[in-house]
C-alpha atoms as an extended CHARMM CRD file, in Angstrom:
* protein
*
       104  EXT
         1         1  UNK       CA              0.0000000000        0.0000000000        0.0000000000  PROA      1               0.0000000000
         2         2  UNK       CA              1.7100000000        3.0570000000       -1.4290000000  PROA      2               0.0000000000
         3         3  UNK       CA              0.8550000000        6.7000000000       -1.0110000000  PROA      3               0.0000000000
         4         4  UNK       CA             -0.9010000000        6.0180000000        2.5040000000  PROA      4               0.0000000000
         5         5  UNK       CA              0.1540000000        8.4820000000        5.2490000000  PROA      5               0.0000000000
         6         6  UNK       CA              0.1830000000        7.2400000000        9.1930000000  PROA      6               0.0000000000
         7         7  UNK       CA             -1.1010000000        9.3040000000       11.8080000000  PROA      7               0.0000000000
         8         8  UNK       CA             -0.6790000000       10.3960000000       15.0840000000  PROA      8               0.0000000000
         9         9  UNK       CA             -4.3480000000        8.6180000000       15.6480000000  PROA      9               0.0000000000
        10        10  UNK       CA             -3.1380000000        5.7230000000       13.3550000000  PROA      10              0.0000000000
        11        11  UNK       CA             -0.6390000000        4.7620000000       15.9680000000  PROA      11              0.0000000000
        12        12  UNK       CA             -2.1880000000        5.7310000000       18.7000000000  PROA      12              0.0000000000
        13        13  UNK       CA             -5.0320000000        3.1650000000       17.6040000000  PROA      13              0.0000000000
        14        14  UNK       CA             -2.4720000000        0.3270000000       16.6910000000  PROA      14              0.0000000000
        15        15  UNK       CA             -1.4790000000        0.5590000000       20.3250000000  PROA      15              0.0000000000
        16        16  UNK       CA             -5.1290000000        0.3080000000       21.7470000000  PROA      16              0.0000000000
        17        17  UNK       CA             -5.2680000000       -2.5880000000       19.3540000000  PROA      17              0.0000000000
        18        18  UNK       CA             -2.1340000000       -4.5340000000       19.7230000000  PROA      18              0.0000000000
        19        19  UNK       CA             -0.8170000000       -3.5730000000       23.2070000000  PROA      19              0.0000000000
        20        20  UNK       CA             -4.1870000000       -3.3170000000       25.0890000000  PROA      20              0.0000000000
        21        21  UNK       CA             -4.5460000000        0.4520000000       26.8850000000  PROA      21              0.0000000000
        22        22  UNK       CA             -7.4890000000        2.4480000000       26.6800000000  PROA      22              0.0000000000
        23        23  UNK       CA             -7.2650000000        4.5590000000       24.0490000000  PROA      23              0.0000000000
        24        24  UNK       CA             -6.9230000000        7.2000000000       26.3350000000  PROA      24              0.0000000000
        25        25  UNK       CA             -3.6240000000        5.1850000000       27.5740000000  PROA      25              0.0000000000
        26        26  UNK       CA             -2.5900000000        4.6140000000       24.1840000000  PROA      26              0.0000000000
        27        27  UNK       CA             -2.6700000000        8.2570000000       23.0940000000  PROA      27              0.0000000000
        28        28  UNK       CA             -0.8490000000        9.3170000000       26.1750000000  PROA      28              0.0000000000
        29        29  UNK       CA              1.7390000000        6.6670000000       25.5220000000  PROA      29              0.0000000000
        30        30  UNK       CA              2.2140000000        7.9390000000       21.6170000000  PROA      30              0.0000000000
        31        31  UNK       CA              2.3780000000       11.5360000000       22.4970000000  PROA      31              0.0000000000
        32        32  UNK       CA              4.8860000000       10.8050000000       25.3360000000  PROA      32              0.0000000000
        33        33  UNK       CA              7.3950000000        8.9090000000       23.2760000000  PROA      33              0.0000000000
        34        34  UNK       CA              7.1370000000       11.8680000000       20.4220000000  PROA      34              0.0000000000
        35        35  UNK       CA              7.6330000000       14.7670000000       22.4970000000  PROA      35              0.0000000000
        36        36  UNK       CA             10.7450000000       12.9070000000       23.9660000000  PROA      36              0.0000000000
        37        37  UNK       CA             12.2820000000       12.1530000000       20.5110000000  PROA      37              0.0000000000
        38        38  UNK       CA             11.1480000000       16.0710000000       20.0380000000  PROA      38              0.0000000000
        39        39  UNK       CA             13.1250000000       17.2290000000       22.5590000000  PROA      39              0.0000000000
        40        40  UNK       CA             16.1750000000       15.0970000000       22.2610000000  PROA      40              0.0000000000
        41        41  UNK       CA             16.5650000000       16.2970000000       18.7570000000  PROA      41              0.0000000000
        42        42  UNK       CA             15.6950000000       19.8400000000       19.6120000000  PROA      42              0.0000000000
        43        43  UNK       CA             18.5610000000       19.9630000000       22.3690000000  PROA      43              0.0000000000
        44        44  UNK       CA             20.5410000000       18.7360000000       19.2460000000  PROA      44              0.0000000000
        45        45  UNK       CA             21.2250000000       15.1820000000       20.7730000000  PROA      45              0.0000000000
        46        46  UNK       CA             21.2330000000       12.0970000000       18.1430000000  PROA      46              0.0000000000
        47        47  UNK       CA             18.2040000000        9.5690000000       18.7830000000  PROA      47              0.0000000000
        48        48  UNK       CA             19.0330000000        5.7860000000       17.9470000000  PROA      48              0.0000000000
        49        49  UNK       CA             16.1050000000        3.4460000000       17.6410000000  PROA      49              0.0000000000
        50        50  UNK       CA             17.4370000000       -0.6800000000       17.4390000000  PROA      50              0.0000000000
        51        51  UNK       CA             16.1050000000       -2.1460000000       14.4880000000  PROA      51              0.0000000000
        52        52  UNK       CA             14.5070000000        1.0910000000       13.1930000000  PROA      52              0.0000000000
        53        53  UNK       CA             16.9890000000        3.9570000000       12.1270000000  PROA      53              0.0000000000
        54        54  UNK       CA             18.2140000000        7.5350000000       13.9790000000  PROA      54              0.0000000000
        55        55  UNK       CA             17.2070000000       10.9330000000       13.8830000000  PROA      55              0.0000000000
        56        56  UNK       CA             20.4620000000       12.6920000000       13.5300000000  PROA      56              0.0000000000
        57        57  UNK       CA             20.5910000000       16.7410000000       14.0170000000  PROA      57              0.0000000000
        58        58  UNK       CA             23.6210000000       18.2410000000       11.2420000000  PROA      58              0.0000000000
        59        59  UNK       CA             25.1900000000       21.8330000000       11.3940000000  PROA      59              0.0000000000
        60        60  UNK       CA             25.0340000000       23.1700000000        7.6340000000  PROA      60              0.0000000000
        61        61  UNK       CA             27.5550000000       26.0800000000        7.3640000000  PROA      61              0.0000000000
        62        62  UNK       CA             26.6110000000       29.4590000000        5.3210000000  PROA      62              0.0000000000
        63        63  UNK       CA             26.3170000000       28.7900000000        1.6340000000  PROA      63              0.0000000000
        64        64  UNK       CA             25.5820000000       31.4220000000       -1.2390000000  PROA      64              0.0000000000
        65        65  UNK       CA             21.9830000000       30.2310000000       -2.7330000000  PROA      65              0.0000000000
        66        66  UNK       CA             20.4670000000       31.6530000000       -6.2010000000  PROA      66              0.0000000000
        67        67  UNK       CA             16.8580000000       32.6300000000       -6.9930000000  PROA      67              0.0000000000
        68        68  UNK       CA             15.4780000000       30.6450000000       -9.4720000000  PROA      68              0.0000000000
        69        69  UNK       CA             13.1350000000       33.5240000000      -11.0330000000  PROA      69              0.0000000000
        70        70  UNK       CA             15.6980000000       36.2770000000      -10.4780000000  PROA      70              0.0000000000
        71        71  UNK       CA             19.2670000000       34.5360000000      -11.2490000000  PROA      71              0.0000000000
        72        72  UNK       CA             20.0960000000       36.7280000000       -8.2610000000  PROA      72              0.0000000000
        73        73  UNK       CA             22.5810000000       35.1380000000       -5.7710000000  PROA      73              0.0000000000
        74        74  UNK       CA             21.2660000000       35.4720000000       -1.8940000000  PROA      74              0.0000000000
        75        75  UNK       CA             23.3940000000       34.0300000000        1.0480000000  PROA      75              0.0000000000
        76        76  UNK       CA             21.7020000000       30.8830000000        2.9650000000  PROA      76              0.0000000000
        77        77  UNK       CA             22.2060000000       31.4830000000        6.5910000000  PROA      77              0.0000000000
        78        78  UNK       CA             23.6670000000       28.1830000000        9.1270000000  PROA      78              0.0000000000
        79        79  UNK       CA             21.1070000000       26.2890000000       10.4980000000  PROA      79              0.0000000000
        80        80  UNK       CA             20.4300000000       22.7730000000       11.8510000000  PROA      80              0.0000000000
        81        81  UNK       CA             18.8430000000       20.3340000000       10.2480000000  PROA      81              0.0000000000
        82        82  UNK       CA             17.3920000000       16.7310000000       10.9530000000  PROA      82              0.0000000000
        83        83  UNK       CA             17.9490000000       14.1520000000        8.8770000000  PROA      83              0.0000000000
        84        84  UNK       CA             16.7890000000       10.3870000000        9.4970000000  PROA      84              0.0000000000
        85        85  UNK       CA             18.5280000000        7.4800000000        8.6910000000  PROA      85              0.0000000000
        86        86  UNK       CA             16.6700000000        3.5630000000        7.9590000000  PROA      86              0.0000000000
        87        87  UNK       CA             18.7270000000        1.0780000000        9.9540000000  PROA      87              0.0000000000
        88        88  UNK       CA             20.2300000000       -2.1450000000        7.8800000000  PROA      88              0.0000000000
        89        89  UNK       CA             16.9300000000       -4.2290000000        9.5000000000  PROA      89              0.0000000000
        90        90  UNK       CA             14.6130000000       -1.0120000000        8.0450000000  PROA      90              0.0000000000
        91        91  UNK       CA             15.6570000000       -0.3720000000        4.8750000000  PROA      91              0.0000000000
        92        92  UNK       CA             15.8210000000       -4.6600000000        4.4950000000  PROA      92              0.0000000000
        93        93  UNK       CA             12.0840000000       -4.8310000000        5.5750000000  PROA      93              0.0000000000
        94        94  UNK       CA             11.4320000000       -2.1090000000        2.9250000000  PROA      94              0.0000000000
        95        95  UNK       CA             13.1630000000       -3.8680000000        0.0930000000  PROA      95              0.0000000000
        96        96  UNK       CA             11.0300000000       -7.0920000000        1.0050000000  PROA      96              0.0000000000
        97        97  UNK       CA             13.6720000000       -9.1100000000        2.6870000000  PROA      97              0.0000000000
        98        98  UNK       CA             13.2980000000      -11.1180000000        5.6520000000  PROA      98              0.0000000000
        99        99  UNK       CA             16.7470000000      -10.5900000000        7.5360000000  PROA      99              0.0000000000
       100       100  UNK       CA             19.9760000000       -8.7500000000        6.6950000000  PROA      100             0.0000000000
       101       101  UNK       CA             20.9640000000       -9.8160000000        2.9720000000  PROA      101             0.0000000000
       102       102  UNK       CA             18.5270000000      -12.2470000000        2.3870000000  PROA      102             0.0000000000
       103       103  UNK       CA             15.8540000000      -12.1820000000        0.4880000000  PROA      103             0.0000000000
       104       104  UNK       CA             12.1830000000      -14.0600000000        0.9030000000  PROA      104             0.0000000000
Protein backbone atom coordinates (compact mmCIF):
# COMPACT_ATOMS: atom_id res chain seq x y z
CA UNK A 1 0.00 0.00 0.00
CA UNK A 2 1.71 3.06 -1.43
CA UNK A 3 0.85 6.70 -1.01
CA UNK A 4 -0.90 6.02 2.50
CA UNK A 5 0.15 8.48 5.25
CA UNK A 6 0.18 7.24 9.19
CA UNK A 7 -1.10 9.30 11.81
CA UNK A 8 -0.68 10.40 15.08
CA UNK A 9 -4.35 8.62 15.65
CA UNK A 10 -3.14 5.72 13.35
CA UNK A 11 -0.64 4.76 15.97
CA UNK A 12 -2.19 5.73 18.70
CA UNK A 13 -5.03 3.16 17.60
CA UNK A 14 -2.47 0.33 16.69
CA UNK A 15 -1.48 0.56 20.32
CA UNK A 16 -5.13 0.31 21.75
CA UNK A 17 -5.27 -2.59 19.35
CA UNK A 18 -2.13 -4.53 19.72
CA UNK A 19 -0.82 -3.57 23.21
CA UNK A 20 -4.19 -3.32 25.09
CA UNK A 21 -4.55 0.45 26.89
CA UNK A 22 -7.49 2.45 26.68
CA UNK A 23 -7.26 4.56 24.05
CA UNK A 24 -6.92 7.20 26.34
CA UNK A 25 -3.62 5.19 27.57
CA UNK A 26 -2.59 4.61 24.18
CA UNK A 27 -2.67 8.26 23.09
CA UNK A 28 -0.85 9.32 26.18
CA UNK A 29 1.74 6.67 25.52
CA UNK A 30 2.21 7.94 21.62
CA UNK A 31 2.38 11.54 22.50
CA UNK A 32 4.89 10.81 25.34
CA UNK A 33 7.40 8.91 23.28
CA UNK A 34 7.14 11.87 20.42
CA UNK A 35 7.63 14.77 22.50
CA UNK A 36 10.74 12.91 23.97
CA UNK A 37 12.28 12.15 20.51
CA UNK A 38 11.15 16.07 20.04
CA UNK A 39 13.12 17.23 22.56
CA UNK A 40 16.17 15.10 22.26
CA UNK A 41 16.57 16.30 18.76
CA UNK A 42 15.70 19.84 19.61
CA UNK A 43 18.56 19.96 22.37
CA UNK A 44 20.54 18.74 19.25
CA UNK A 45 21.22 15.18 20.77
CA UNK A 46 21.23 12.10 18.14
CA UNK A 47 18.20 9.57 18.78
CA UNK A 48 19.03 5.79 17.95
CA UNK A 49 16.10 3.45 17.64
CA UNK A 50 17.44 -0.68 17.44
CA UNK A 51 16.10 -2.15 14.49
CA UNK A 52 14.51 1.09 13.19
CA UNK A 53 16.99 3.96 12.13
CA UNK A 54 18.21 7.53 13.98
CA UNK A 55 17.21 10.93 13.88
CA UNK A 56 20.46 12.69 13.53
CA UNK A 57 20.59 16.74 14.02
CA UNK A 58 23.62 18.24 11.24
CA UNK A 59 25.19 21.83 11.39
CA UNK A 60 25.03 23.17 7.63
CA UNK A 61 27.55 26.08 7.36
CA UNK A 62 26.61 29.46 5.32
CA UNK A 63 26.32 28.79 1.63
CA UNK A 64 25.58 31.42 -1.24
CA UNK A 65 21.98 30.23 -2.73
CA UNK A 66 20.47 31.65 -6.20
CA UNK A 67 16.86 32.63 -6.99
CA UNK A 68 15.48 30.65 -9.47
CA UNK A 69 13.13 33.52 -11.03
CA UNK A 70 15.70 36.28 -10.48
CA UNK A 71 19.27 34.54 -11.25
CA UNK A 72 20.10 36.73 -8.26
CA UNK A 73 22.58 35.14 -5.77
CA UNK A 74 21.27 35.47 -1.89
CA UNK A 75 23.39 34.03 1.05
CA UNK A 76 21.70 30.88 2.96
CA UNK A 77 22.21 31.48 6.59
CA UNK A 78 23.67 28.18 9.13
CA UNK A 79 21.11 26.29 10.50
CA UNK A 80 20.43 22.77 11.85
CA UNK A 81 18.84 20.33 10.25
CA UNK A 82 17.39 16.73 10.95
CA UNK A 83 17.95 14.15 8.88
CA UNK A 84 16.79 10.39 9.50
CA UNK A 85 18.53 7.48 8.69
CA UNK A 86 16.67 3.56 7.96
CA UNK A 87 18.73 1.08 9.95
CA UNK A 88 20.23 -2.14 7.88
CA UNK A 89 16.93 -4.23 9.50
CA UNK A 90 14.61 -1.01 8.04
CA UNK A 91 15.66 -0.37 4.87
CA UNK A 92 15.82 -4.66 4.49
CA UNK A 93 12.08 -4.83 5.58
CA UNK A 94 11.43 -2.11 2.93
CA UNK A 95 13.16 -3.87 0.09
CA UNK A 96 11.03 -7.09 1.00
CA UNK A 97 13.67 -9.11 2.69
CA UNK A 98 13.30 -11.12 5.65
CA UNK A 99 16.75 -10.59 7.54
CA UNK A 100 19.98 -8.75 6.70
CA UNK A 101 20.96 -9.82 2.97
CA UNK A 102 18.53 -12.25 2.39
CA UNK A 103 15.85 -12.18 0.49
CA UNK A 104 12.18 -14.06 0.90
Amino acid sequence: MSGQTVTRADLCEAVYQKIGLSRTEASKLVEAVLDEICDAVARGENVKLSSFGSFVVRDKGERIGRNPKTGVEVPIEPRRVMVFKPSNVMKARINGQTGEGETE
